[in-house]
Amino acid sequence: MTLTATKFTPEVMLSAPRRSAGIPNPSGKLALYTVSTYSFGDHKKTTQIKILNIESGDSVLLVDEPGWSEPVWLSNEEVLYLKSRDNGCTSLVIRHVNSSTAELSYEAGFINAPISNVKVKKLSDGGIAFACSALTTPGGQLFNPETEKKPHSTAKVYTTLFVRHWDAWNSENCSSIFYGVFDHSDGKYSLRDNALTNALAGTKLSSPVPPFGGTGDFDISESGLVFVAKDPGLDPALYTKTDLYFIPLKTFAESKPPSPQIVKTAGLEGYSNSPVFSHCGKKVAFTRMRSKQYESDKPRLILAPDIYNPDKTQEFYATSDNVGGWDIRPEAILWSHDDTKLYVTAESYARTLIFQLPSTPSKATSLPTPINTPDGSVSSFHLLGSAENDHLFVTSTSLIDNSCYSITHPLSNTCKVISSASKQGKSFGLSRASLDSITFRGAGGDYDVHALVVRPSSFNKADPRKKKYPLCMLIHGGPQGAWQDSWSTRWNPAVFAEQGYVVVCPNPTGSTGYGMALEDGITGDWGGRPYNDLVRCYEWVVDNMPEVDGARAVALGASYGGYMINWIQGHPLGRKFKALVCHDGVFSTLNQWCTEELFFPIHDFEGTLYDNRAAYEKWDPARFVAEWATPQLIIHSELDYRLPITEGLAAFNVLQARKVPSKLLVFPDENHWVLKPENSLVWHREVLAWINKYSGIDDKQRLAERLA
C-alpha cells in the first residue's frame, strides 16, 4: 500500500494489494512472495513476483507478466515458477533473482498438462528433487482438459455416492502426486528426460485430498515421499478417514516407484494432515484425528521416529483414555534446525499462535506455551538460514493488517516486524485502538464465551456515552470454526465498523480455539446452547456497552451462521434485530442430505436422517417459519454444492409469501464463498445497503451530508 485511505470501504479492501506468505531462501537473506491487485477501473487483476530483502525490508520486482504461478526457491539466487502455455501445457521456468534481463530466465522443463502444488528439495548428489500434483486419467496418465476430446452429450451418470464436491461434479479423473529430478549442467537446471513419474499409479490412492488439499498434504526428502490420501476402502461421502503413506525413493528418477507403505496410528482413524520430514529425512511429524466421521475432531500430534518402520508411531501428550492431554488443535508443523524441537501452530482464543515443544514425545512432559509473534494470527512460518539458534520468518495477518512479515526468535522470545503491507493498518485508516474483546457467561452458566469487538475509528473511547452506534452481530460458520484476529476480504468486521456500527463477533458453543468441550458442545444441539449463547451476548452488550444502541441492531451470518440467522428468525431473538442477512444458509435441516460430505450431518445430528430423524426435525428452522417477521436479505450461489441454492430460494419464498420485507441476491458463478472481486463488491454494496436502511445509518448519513 502506497496510499492512505480516507475511509476503509469495500472498494479499498478489495483493491488493496494482496501478498502471499513470504518464503525465505536457504541463506535466510531474501524472501520470495507474490502480490495480486485488482483494479475496479480496469476491471482486471495483475500479479507480480517480488523479492524482499529481509535485513532492510525493501522489495524488488522479479516477474511482472501474466500466466505464472507457484514460485519456489531452487537455490539462494534462483527461483522456479510455473508458466501457463497454450493448450493447457506448463513450462517450468527458472529466473535468477539478480537479473533484470530476460536472457537469464529460461525454460527447464515442459509438461503437456496443468500442474500445481510444487515442492523442491536439494539432494546430496547435487540434483534437486521435484514434486507436484496434477489430475490423472483412470489409467494414471496426466490429464489435460484443454486437449481432451469433448463429448457430444453433457449427461452425467452415477451409481455410487459422492457425485459432486464443493463446487464441481466428480469425474473419473483424480489428483495424483508426480515427481522428477532437476540436473545441473553448464550453469543451468533441466528436468531429467523432461519427464514426471506418477507416484500413485495403480494404487487407487489420490492426493492431495480435494477440495482444499495442497502442498500441506505431502512432503519430500532424501528418503522419499510421504502423503495423505483417503482410504479407498471407505466411501468418501460417509467417512473422513485419510491415512499417511510413505514411498521410499533414492534418486527421484525411479520410473517405477515402490508401493506406498501405510503409516499406522493405533486408535486414530480420522483425518491425517500436515506431514513434514525432519531435516535428517528419517522422521516424520504429522497430525491425526481419532474419529473417522467427525471432520472437526481434535488433531493429535504424531511422530514416526523411523519412517522406514511405519508400523510404529508415537503420540504427543497421549492419555490412557485416548482423549489426549493437549486440549488444542495443532495445524502446521516445522522442525528446528537440529531436529530436537517442533514448532506447531494452533488456534487459541481467537488467534493462531506458534507453540514450541521437544520433538520426542517422551520429552514433552509439560504443555507448551506460545512464543512471541505479532498481533493477530500466524498464517505461515519458516526457518531462517542455518543458525545455531532458530529464527523464524513469520507471515501473519490481523483485523487491521492484511499482511505482516516478521522475525521471531524463540530462544529470546522476541519478535521484530520486517514489513507490513498496510503499515499495520495505517494505510486503511485502521488501528488497534478500535479492537477489543468481551467475555460473558454462556447459556449453561458454567462456561465463558469470548467475542471480538471492532468499533468505528471515530469512536471516542474516553467518553463512550457521547454517541451511540447500532450493534452489528456477526455469526460465524462451521459451525466448528471461530472469528479470529485475522484478515478477511469476505467477512471483514472493519468494513461494517467503518459504516458506523459497533461490531461484535461472538464465538459461542461450537467454536474452535477454546477447548474441545466448548467445540463439541454443539453436537446434537445446533439451535440450543449456541442460540442461547447469542441471546446472552446480545443482552450483555446492551447492558454493559453504553456506546451500543441495541434497538437498532442487525445480525448477519453465513453457512452455519446462515442457519442461525434462519433459526433466530423464528425465535424471540429475531425480534431484537431490525434486519438480518443470511448467506448460503440452511433453510431446513431435513435437507442436509442434499450436501456432498454426508459424514458432516451424520456426526452433528448424531445419526442418519433415517435412523435419527427426530434430531434433524428438532433443530429445523423451517418448523418456525410462521414466526418469521424481521426484514431479511438472502444471498446464495448456484455453485454451492455444500448447501444447494434451493435452501436460499425456499427461505426467500417464505419471506415473500409472508409479506416480510426481503431481497434475494444470487451469484450463478460462485461457490460457498464469493471470491470474484466484482461479485464481492456487489455483495458488500447489497449487504451494507440492506443493514444501513433498517438500522437507520442511511438516514443519519443523508442528514449529515445535507448539513455539510
XYZ file of C-alpha atoms in Angstrom:
708
model
C 0.000 0.000 0.000
C 1.428 3.370 -1.050
C -1.675 5.493 -0.450
C -3.620 6.090 2.737
C -7.387 5.583 2.513
C -9.589 8.342 3.930
C -12.178 5.683 4.786
C -11.992 1.913 4.829
C -14.630 0.817 2.312
C -15.257 -2.427 0.418
C -13.577 -0.869 -2.654
C -10.459 -0.053 -0.625
C -10.323 -3.541 0.888
C -10.893 -5.426 -2.370
C -8.476 -3.345 -4.454
C -5.671 -3.368 -1.880
C -2.623 -5.425 -2.941
C -2.731 -8.972 -1.559
C 0.578 -10.517 -0.577
C 1.178 -14.230 -0.301
C 3.086 -15.845 2.535
C 6.792 -14.999 2.439
C 9.260 -17.830 1.799
C 12.932 -17.248 2.752
C 15.770 -18.559 0.583
C 18.254 -21.093 2.021
C 20.635 -18.376 3.258
C 17.817 -16.541 5.026
C 18.680 -13.189 3.450
C 15.851 -12.920 0.932
C 12.158 -13.825 0.958
C 10.018 -14.666 -2.032
C 6.392 -13.584 -2.215
C 3.660 -12.698 -4.684
C 1.337 -9.711 -4.953
C -2.044 -9.590 -6.666
C -4.033 -6.403 -7.208
C -7.471 -5.888 -8.672
C -8.433 -2.632 -10.404
C -12.106 -1.734 -10.487
C -11.221 0.941 -13.032
C -9.649 -1.503 -15.482
C -11.689 -4.489 -14.265
C -8.666 -6.761 -14.232
C -6.188 -8.381 -11.864
C -2.412 -8.011 -12.049
C 0.063 -10.346 -10.351
C 3.748 -9.997 -9.582
C 6.580 -11.980 -8.027
C 8.697 -9.936 -5.623
C 11.828 -10.425 -3.541
C 12.108 -8.999 -0.027
C 15.468 -8.101 1.496
C 14.897 -9.445 4.997
C 17.509 -7.185 6.622
C 16.385 -3.889 5.093
C 12.702 -4.650 4.488
C 12.966 -3.372 0.902
C 11.394 -5.260 -2.017
C 12.238 -5.546 -5.702
C 10.147 -6.779 -8.608
C 11.193 -10.105 -10.123
C 8.401 -11.104 -12.522
C 5.613 -8.917 -13.901
C 3.913 -10.905 -16.650
C 0.694 -12.932 -16.950
C 0.388 -16.693 -16.688
C 2.894 -17.518 -13.947
C 2.163 -19.304 -10.670
C 3.713 -21.046 -7.656
C 7.224 -19.596 -7.374
C 9.655 -21.521 -5.127
C 13.346 -21.156 -4.341
C 15.589 -23.539 -6.285
C 18.782 -22.129 -4.768
C 19.869 -18.984 -2.952
C 19.534 -16.875 -6.096
C 17.289 -18.891 -8.429
C 13.512 -19.076 -8.454
C 11.471 -21.764 -10.187
C 7.900 -20.966 -11.236
C 5.206 -22.399 -13.470
C 4.208 -20.673 -16.687
C 0.912 -21.474 -18.401
C 1.262 -22.185 -22.115
C -1.157 -22.835 -24.956
C -3.423 -25.900 -24.873
C -3.172 -26.296 -21.101
C 0.569 -27.039 -21.084
C 3.020 -25.863 -18.411
C 6.586 -24.563 -18.638
C 8.984 -24.892 -15.713
C 10.788 -21.537 -15.766
C 13.871 -20.581 -13.777
C 14.919 -16.992 -13.155
C 17.954 -15.539 -11.411
C 16.979 -13.001 -8.736
C 19.897 -10.690 -9.532
C 18.980 -10.463 -13.195
C 16.825 -7.805 -14.785
C 17.223 -9.242 -18.261
C 15.146 -11.947 -19.916
C 18.281 -13.837 -21.009
C 18.767 -15.197 -17.512
C 15.229 -16.570 -17.456
C 14.986 -19.958 -19.146
C 12.758 -22.994 -19.524
C 13.935 -26.001 -17.535
C 11.109 -28.354 -18.482
C 7.814 -28.618 -20.335
C 4.761 -30.607 -19.217
C 1.822 -31.339 -21.530
C -0.786 -30.684 -18.838
C -1.588 -28.295 -15.972
C 0.332 -28.982 -12.737
C 0.296 -27.349 -9.302
C 1.434 -27.650 -5.669
C 5.159 -27.535 -6.362
C 7.771 -28.706 -3.849
C 11.541 -28.983 -4.292
C 14.342 -30.472 -2.176
C 18.093 -30.369 -2.724
C 19.633 -33.864 -2.859
C 23.079 -34.869 -1.637
C 24.215 -35.741 -5.186
C 23.654 -32.158 -6.340
C 20.320 -32.769 -8.038
C 17.043 -31.251 -6.924
C 14.010 -33.402 -6.230
C 10.820 -32.007 -7.728
C 7.247 -32.931 -6.786
C 3.876 -31.559 -7.817
C 0.272 -32.602 -8.214
C -1.878 -32.988 -11.311
C -5.112 -34.552 -12.447
C -4.766 -38.024 -13.927
C -6.882 -40.281 -16.086
C -8.146 -43.627 -14.716
C -5.052 -45.146 -16.329
C -2.755 -42.869 -14.314
C -1.722 -40.572 -17.185
C -1.586 -36.800 -16.964
C -4.984 -35.303 -17.744
C -5.198 -32.160 -19.853
C -8.762 -30.762 -20.090
C -7.759 -28.471 -22.963
C -6.807 -31.337 -25.270
C -9.418 -33.815 -24.055
C -11.964 -34.798 -26.675
C -15.268 -33.142 -25.865
C -18.328 -35.456 -25.689
C -21.437 -34.674 -27.700
C -23.615 -35.012 -24.591
C -23.291 -33.295 -21.206
C -25.081 -36.099 -19.362
C -23.570 -37.468 -16.135
C -24.352 -40.944 -14.829
C -23.501 -42.153 -11.310
C -24.049 -45.400 -9.443
C -22.222 -44.528 -6.195
C -22.214 -41.753 -3.605
C -20.186 -38.540 -3.820
C -21.416 -37.300 -7.172
C -20.215 -33.754 -6.556
C -17.911 -31.949 -4.134
C -17.738 -28.277 -3.061
C -18.331 -26.661 -6.485
C -17.680 -29.401 -9.054
C -19.281 -32.630 -10.235
C -16.915 -35.515 -9.599
C -15.444 -37.328 -12.577
C -13.307 -40.391 -13.157
C -10.177 -38.215 -13.100
C -8.407 -37.774 -9.774
C -5.456 -35.916 -8.307
C -2.064 -37.575 -8.029
C 1.476 -36.678 -6.980
C 4.199 -36.658 -9.622
C 7.952 -36.464 -9.102
C 11.114 -35.905 -11.083
C 14.626 -34.545 -10.663
C 16.441 -31.452 -11.900
C 20.027 -31.903 -13.080
C 22.535 -29.034 -13.137
C 24.902 -28.629 -16.062
C 26.628 -25.659 -17.710
C 25.088 -23.266 -15.209
C 21.510 -24.332 -15.889
C 18.969 -26.738 -14.461
C 16.861 -29.076 -16.568
C 14.185 -31.633 -15.767
C 15.765 -35.030 -16.435
C 14.289 -36.589 -19.589
C 11.669 -33.839 -19.402
C 9.511 -36.422 -17.618
C 7.498 -36.814 -14.435
C 6.531 -40.087 -12.752
C 3.125 -40.700 -11.198
C 3.928 -41.831 -7.651
C 0.418 -43.213 -7.101
C -0.168 -45.015 -10.409
C -2.068 -48.274 -9.927
C -2.646 -47.705 -6.188
C -6.286 -46.430 -6.160
C -4.960 -43.605 -3.952
C -5.466 -39.914 -4.645
C -3.557 -36.972 -3.197
C -3.787 -34.071 -2.425
C -7.240 -34.558 -0.935
C -9.894 -32.297 -2.521
C -11.282 -29.734 -2.306
C -8.637 -27.871 -0.282
C -5.653 -30.222 -0.291
C -2.335 -28.751 -1.431
C 1.347 -28.827 -0.566
C 0.422 -29.473 3.070
C -0.796 -32.937 2.066
C 2.676 -34.250 1.140
C 6.388 -33.736 1.721
C 9.664 -34.886 0.170
C 13.148 -35.606 1.496
C 16.234 -37.676 0.676
C 14.229 -40.634 1.975
C 11.358 -40.249 -0.454
C 7.763 -39.082 -0.353
C 5.061 -39.010 2.338
C 1.473 -38.094 1.555
C -2.074 -38.317 2.888
C -4.901 -39.952 0.942
C -8.471 -41.056 1.562
C -8.941 -44.701 2.479
C -10.024 -46.265 -0.851
C -11.972 -48.914 1.042
C -14.385 -46.411 2.599
C -16.968 -44.201 0.916
C -15.563 -40.629 0.950
C -19.063 -39.168 1.341
C -19.571 -41.067 4.596
C -16.107 -41.157 6.162
C -13.300 -38.674 6.797
C -10.547 -41.272 7.153
C -7.289 -40.287 5.444
C -4.103 -42.268 6.011
C -0.458 -41.291 5.801
C 1.675 -43.233 3.306
C 5.417 -43.449 2.652
C 7.113 -44.180 -0.683
C 10.880 -44.682 -0.370
C 12.813 -43.046 -3.229
C 16.564 -42.968 -3.644
C 17.017 -40.652 -6.613
C 13.572 -39.268 -7.562
C 14.327 -40.629 -11.012
C 12.766 -44.055 -10.418
C 10.424 -44.773 -13.307
C 8.516 -47.338 -11.236
C 8.183 -46.287 -7.591
C 7.802 -48.818 -4.758
C 4.314 -49.438 -3.423
C 3.158 -46.961 -0.753
C 3.512 -48.145 2.831
C 0.788 -47.102 5.265
C 1.903 -45.353 8.464
C -0.077 -46.918 11.307
C -1.658 -44.976 14.185
C -3.461 -47.316 16.579
C -6.737 -45.900 17.894
C -6.755 -42.950 15.477
C -8.801 -43.302 12.281
C -9.749 -39.772 11.187
C -8.094 -37.113 9.047
C -4.313 -37.237 8.705
C -2.706 -33.885 7.906
C 0.478 -31.818 7.614
C 3.194 -34.497 7.216
C 6.674 -32.964 7.497
C 10.044 -34.704 7.220
C 12.785 -33.902 9.717
C 15.991 -32.421 8.290
C 17.689 -35.808 8.601
C 14.910 -37.242 6.417
C 14.203 -40.229 8.647
C 11.497 -38.847 10.936
C 8.053 -37.524 10.079
C 5.753 -35.417 12.236
C 2.072 -35.124 11.314
C -1.413 -34.794 12.820
C -4.236 -37.298 13.013
C -7.800 -37.243 14.325
C -9.441 -40.079 16.213
C -12.958 -40.180 14.701
C -13.477 -41.259 11.102
C -16.788 -39.388 10.813
C -16.015 -36.070 12.531
C -14.259 -33.542 10.320
C -13.603 -31.165 13.243
C -12.281 -33.701 15.731
C -9.164 -32.723 17.681
C -5.977 -33.423 15.689
C -3.283 -35.261 17.656
C 0.378 -34.537 17.067
C 2.102 -37.752 15.946
C 5.745 -38.757 15.368
C 7.013 -41.519 13.108
C 10.524 -41.821 14.626
C 11.750 -44.021 11.772
C 9.779 -43.667 8.567
C 11.331 -46.910 7.304
C 9.437 -48.619 10.123
C 5.966 -47.132 9.532
C 4.234 -49.587 11.860
C 5.497 -47.685 14.902
C 4.316 -44.165 15.698
C 4.145 -42.138 18.900
C 1.520 -39.636 20.028
C 2.443 -36.455 21.874
C 0.574 -35.941 25.160
C -1.192 -39.282 24.851
C -3.518 -40.370 27.647
C -4.833 -43.773 28.650
C -8.420 -42.782 27.808
C -7.345 -41.767 24.255
C -8.664 -38.227 24.801
C -5.227 -36.635 24.646
C -3.683 -34.313 27.201
C -3.222 -31.247 24.978
C -6.633 -29.592 24.581
C -5.662 -27.707 21.452
C -5.752 -28.279 17.686
C -2.227 -28.475 16.168
C -2.086 -27.495 12.489
C 1.166 -26.632 10.650
C 4.436 -28.225 11.799
C 8.073 -27.090 11.473
C 11.238 -28.885 12.619
C 14.076 -26.961 14.282
C 17.462 -26.881 12.547
C 18.834 -29.664 14.759
C 15.580 -31.700 14.725
C 15.321 -31.546 18.535
C 12.279 -29.264 18.619
C 8.977 -28.814 16.824
C 7.212 -25.542 16.145
C 3.461 -26.022 15.775
C 0.670 -23.570 15.004
C -2.698 -23.830 16.728
C -5.775 -21.709 17.440
C -6.011 -20.151 20.881
C -8.583 -17.568 21.964
C -9.242 -16.027 18.544
C -5.619 -16.144 17.391
C -3.372 -18.649 15.624
C -0.125 -18.914 17.572
C 3.176 -20.827 17.394
C 3.989 -23.326 20.130
C 7.422 -24.873 20.760
C 7.914 -28.374 22.169
C 10.511 -31.188 22.162
C 10.412 -33.326 19.028
C 10.421 -36.533 21.085
C 7.072 -37.353 22.761
C 8.737 -38.803 25.862
C 10.482 -35.468 26.461
C 7.293 -33.452 26.002
C 6.316 -33.712 29.663
C 4.716 -30.284 30.065
C 2.233 -28.489 27.846
C 3.854 -25.887 25.597
C 3.182 -22.170 25.756
C 3.094 -19.900 22.693
C 6.126 -17.951 21.572
C 6.024 -14.243 20.841
C 4.532 -13.277 17.466
C 2.941 -10.035 16.179
C -0.652 -9.103 16.989
C -3.101 -11.211 15.032
C -2.793 -14.721 13.668
C 0.075 -16.647 12.084
C -0.665 -17.951 8.585
C 2.786 -19.308 7.649
C 6.253 -19.723 9.151
C 9.705 -20.886 8.007
C 13.173 -21.384 9.447
C 15.749 -18.760 8.550
C 19.231 -19.768 7.387
C 21.189 -22.382 9.325
C 22.000 -20.554 12.539
C 22.585 -22.392 15.799
C 19.641 -20.588 17.337
C 16.432 -20.943 15.344
C 14.966 -17.804 13.850
C 11.515 -17.977 12.294
C 10.267 -15.939 9.360
C 6.574 -15.455 10.146
C 3.703 -14.341 7.922
C 0.650 -13.124 9.802
C -2.475 -11.019 9.461
C -4.769 -9.241 11.886
C -8.117 -7.492 11.940
C -6.398 -4.290 10.795
C -3.432 -5.564 8.751
C -3.747 -7.739 5.642
C -0.105 -8.892 5.592
C 2.782 -8.729 8.044
C 6.255 -10.295 7.766
C 8.283 -10.620 10.954
C 11.192 -12.493 12.511
C 10.656 -14.352 15.761
C 13.485 -15.582 17.985
C 12.148 -18.468 20.096
C 15.214 -18.558 22.383
C 14.868 -14.936 23.474
C 11.119 -14.917 22.804
C 11.379 -11.642 20.897
C 9.760 -10.580 17.664
C 10.565 -7.878 15.095
C 8.250 -6.716 12.294
C 10.089 -6.553 8.959
C 7.336 -5.438 6.595
C 3.648 -4.609 6.876
C 1.672 -4.246 3.641
C -0.741 -1.769 5.208
C 1.726 -0.137 7.618
C 0.000 -2.013 10.421
C -3.409 -0.707 9.377
C -2.495 2.955 8.833
C -2.954 2.731 5.058
C -6.542 1.649 5.695
C -7.181 4.261 8.374
C -7.383 1.443 10.946
C -5.616 0.911 14.273
C -5.507 -1.498 17.202
C -7.306 1.146 19.262
C -10.550 0.129 17.527
C -10.206 -3.508 18.611
C -11.394 -5.053 21.844
C -12.875 -8.254 23.215
C -15.505 -9.180 25.756
C -16.221 -12.285 27.817
C -19.614 -13.253 29.188
C -21.166 -16.314 30.789
C -22.587 -18.845 28.365
C -26.088 -20.258 28.356
C -25.184 -23.146 30.634
C -23.791 -20.773 33.263
C -20.666 -22.886 33.761
C -18.529 -21.650 30.877
C -17.399 -18.362 29.380
C -17.964 -17.145 25.826
C -15.466 -14.849 24.146
C -16.260 -12.267 21.469
C -14.183 -9.879 19.398
C -15.303 -6.266 19.188
C -14.474 -3.758 16.444
C -15.541 -0.133 16.878
C -15.546 2.680 14.306
C -12.269 4.559 14.017
C -14.226 7.697 15.007
C -15.270 6.190 18.343
C -14.451 8.332 21.385
C -13.043 5.835 23.853
C -12.674 8.498 26.553
C -16.397 9.194 26.504
C -18.252 6.055 25.279
C -21.651 7.572 26.171
C -21.164 10.533 23.843
C -22.537 8.717 20.800
C -24.499 5.520 20.296
C -23.817 3.136 17.421
C -26.122 0.355 16.224
C -24.965 -3.167 17.020
C -23.784 -5.394 14.173
C -23.578 -9.023 15.301
C -21.655 -11.370 13.001
C -22.275 -15.122 13.388
C -19.556 -17.417 12.082
C -19.933 -20.595 10.061
C -18.543 -24.056 10.582
C -20.178 -24.464 12.997
C -16.831 -25.715 14.309
C -14.993 -22.503 13.458
C -14.283 -19.136 15.057
C -13.856 -15.438 14.461
C -10.166 -14.677 14.724
C -7.915 -11.658 14.935
C -7.041 -12.166 11.273
C -7.733 -10.535 7.927
C -10.608 -11.456 5.642
C -11.933 -9.982 2.423
C -15.191 -11.930 2.729
C -16.267 -11.087 6.276
C -14.171 -8.173 7.476
C -15.552 -6.611 10.684
C -13.778 -3.299 9.988
C -15.855 -2.794 6.817
C -19.011 -2.858 8.934
C -17.478 -0.808 11.758
C -16.472 1.972 9.376
C -20.089 2.221 8.246
C -20.889 3.284 11.790
C -21.526 0.059 13.741
C -20.069 -1.471 16.843
C -19.331 -4.945 15.504
C -19.471 -7.899 17.890
C -18.175 -11.273 16.705
C -19.081 -13.940 19.292
C -17.503 -17.384 19.451
C -20.329 -19.385 21.078
C -20.711 -23.099 21.716
C -19.240 -24.983 18.747
C -16.339 -22.557 18.283
C -12.760 -23.729 17.921
C -9.780 -22.404 19.880
C -11.350 -22.615 23.342
C -11.009 -26.312 24.093
C -12.878 -29.350 22.852
C -15.638 -29.161 25.487
C -16.960 -25.913 24.019
C -16.436 -27.128 20.448
C -18.118 -30.497 20.942
C -20.993 -28.907 22.871
C -22.834 -28.140 19.634
C -23.168 -31.791 18.605
C -26.865 -32.662 18.571
C -27.684 -29.164 19.839
C -27.494 -26.831 16.827
C -30.245 -24.445 17.912
C -29.804 -24.972 21.648
C -26.734 -23.770 23.514
C -25.302 -21.786 20.552
C -28.548 -19.820 20.174
C -28.778 -19.153 23.893
C -25.138 -18.040 23.943
C -26.042 -15.467 21.286
C -29.005 -14.315 23.382
C -26.614 -13.867 26.307
C -24.221 -11.986 24.031
C -26.906 -9.536 22.892
C -28.058 -8.961 26.463
C -24.506 -8.464 27.788
C -23.644 -5.965 25.052
C -26.804 -3.910 25.592
C -26.361 -3.920 29.381
C -22.615 -3.258 29.513
C -21.612 -1.251 26.435
C -23.146 2.243 26.673
C -21.991 3.144 23.168
C -24.229 0.444 21.645
C -27.810 1.072 20.537
C -29.462 -2.340 20.879
C -32.731 -1.043 19.439
C -31.046 -0.562 16.043
C -29.221 -3.887 15.939
C -28.603 -6.064 12.865
C -27.267 -9.625 12.563
C -25.527 -11.412 9.715
C -24.229 -14.940 9.175
C -23.022 -17.403 6.542
C -23.143 -21.200 6.275
C -23.908 -22.363 9.831
C -24.136 -18.655 10.613
C -26.820 -18.517 7.921
C -28.570 -21.426 9.596
C -28.521 -19.464 12.836
C -29.960 -16.386 11.124
C -32.910 -18.515 9.937
C -33.205 -20.073 13.400
C -33.154 -16.627 15.025
C -35.925 -15.511 12.641
C -38.298 -17.999 14.220
C -37.351 -17.265 17.827
C -37.540 -14.282 20.221
C -34.015 -13.044 19.484
C -35.122 -12.396 15.911
C -37.392 -9.585 17.103
C -34.407 -7.793 18.692
C -32.868 -7.092 15.284
C -34.007 -4.547 12.725
C -32.604 -6.577 9.824
C -30.987 -9.929 9.120
C -28.636 -11.206 6.399
C -28.345 -14.913 5.538
C -25.537 -16.004 3.198
C -25.646 -19.613 1.917
C -27.544 -20.758 4.976
C -29.650 -23.762 5.934
C -33.411 -23.389 5.445
C -34.287 -26.896 6.629
C -32.084 -29.422 8.397
C -34.219 -32.123 6.771
C -32.448 -31.116 3.540
C -28.957 -31.704 4.952
C -28.671 -34.843 2.855
C -28.548 -32.657 -0.246
C -24.968 -31.903 0.771
C -21.897 -33.776 -0.505
C -19.964 -34.695 2.646
C -22.619 -36.723 4.433
C -20.330 -37.507 7.347
C -20.997 -33.919 8.486
C -24.749 -34.213 9.236
C -24.266 -37.804 10.424
C -21.935 -36.543 13.139
C -23.566 -33.249 14.067
C -27.095 -34.704 14.175
C -25.901 -37.938 15.779
C -27.070 -40.302 13.098
C -28.544 -40.603 9.652
C -31.757 -38.961 8.532
C -33.490 -42.342 8.527
C -32.110 -43.586 11.862
C -32.445 -40.365 13.857
C -34.937 -38.168 12.006
C -36.103 -36.591 15.277
C -32.733 -34.882 15.764
C -32.949 -33.277 12.323
C -36.536 -32.174 12.943
C -35.786 -30.755 16.399
C -33.365 -28.139 15.071
C -35.128 -27.404 11.776
C -35.554 -23.623 11.159
C -38.415 -24.399 8.758
C -40.532 -25.548 11.727
C -40.816 -21.946 12.853
C -41.457 -20.067 9.605
C -44.822 -18.892 10.959
C -42.829 -16.602 13.275
C -40.599 -15.075 10.582
C -41.099 -11.306 10.647
C -37.758 -9.451 10.527
C -36.617 -7.947 7.192
C -34.045 -10.309 5.686
C -31.589 -10.358 2.794
C -30.980 -13.822 1.330
C -27.733 -14.477 -0.574
C -26.991 -17.767 -2.301
C -24.683 -19.063 -5.019
C -25.533 -21.626 -7.673
C -22.188 -23.444 -7.441
C -22.602 -24.041 -3.728
C -22.957 -27.813 -3.603
C -22.383 -27.880 0.153
C -25.657 -26.025 0.679
C -27.612 -26.091 -2.588
C -29.302 -22.927 -3.826
C -32.766 -24.312 -3.089
C -32.057 -23.562 0.585
C -31.854 -19.866 -0.226
C -34.811 -19.955 -2.588
C -37.027 -21.649 -0.014
C -36.188 -19.065 2.652
C -36.835 -16.198 0.243
C -40.137 -17.720 -0.901
C -41.352 -17.972 2.694
C -40.412 -14.371 3.443
C -42.097 -13.096 0.288
C -45.254 -15.142 0.850
C -45.473 -13.814 4.414
C -45.028 -10.236 3.119
C -41.848 -9.820 5.183
C -39.525 -7.227 3.555
C -36.910 -9.383 1.834
C -34.443 -9.461 -1.009
C -32.671 -12.244 -2.920
C -29.110 -11.910 -4.254
C -27.871 -14.798 -6.429
C -24.397 -15.483 -7.860
C -24.506 -18.079 -10.668
C -20.692 -18.392 -10.821
C -19.711 -18.573 -7.135
C -19.487 -21.462 -4.673
C -19.915 -21.399 -0.882
C -17.716 -18.288 -0.931
C -17.963 -15.154 -3.075
C -14.418 -14.795 -4.418
C -14.534 -12.789 -7.650
C -13.751 -9.107 -6.905
C -16.611 -7.678 -8.963
C -19.081 -10.085 -7.341
C -17.646 -9.347 -3.915
C -18.130 -5.623 -4.459
C -21.789 -6.204 -5.349
C -22.106 -8.458 -2.280
C -20.783 -5.733 0.010
C -22.885 -2.983 -1.550
C -26.091 -5.012 -1.252
C -25.353 -6.150 2.300
C -24.401 -2.700 3.565
C -27.339 -1.036 1.830
C -29.698 -3.558 3.431
C -28.499 -3.237 7.025
C -27.948 0.541 6.774
C -31.528 1.015 5.607
C -33.031 -0.760 8.603
C -30.534 0.356 11.265
C -31.095 3.987 10.351
C -27.496 4.620 9.366
C -28.621 5.661 5.875
C -30.881 8.322 7.372
C -28.122 9.673 9.598
C -25.625 9.708 6.737
C -28.035 11.566 4.465
C -28.730 14.100 7.223
C -25.007 14.644 7.782
C -24.487 15.155 4.055
C -27.295 17.744 3.936
C -25.910 19.600 6.960
C -22.430 19.567 5.413
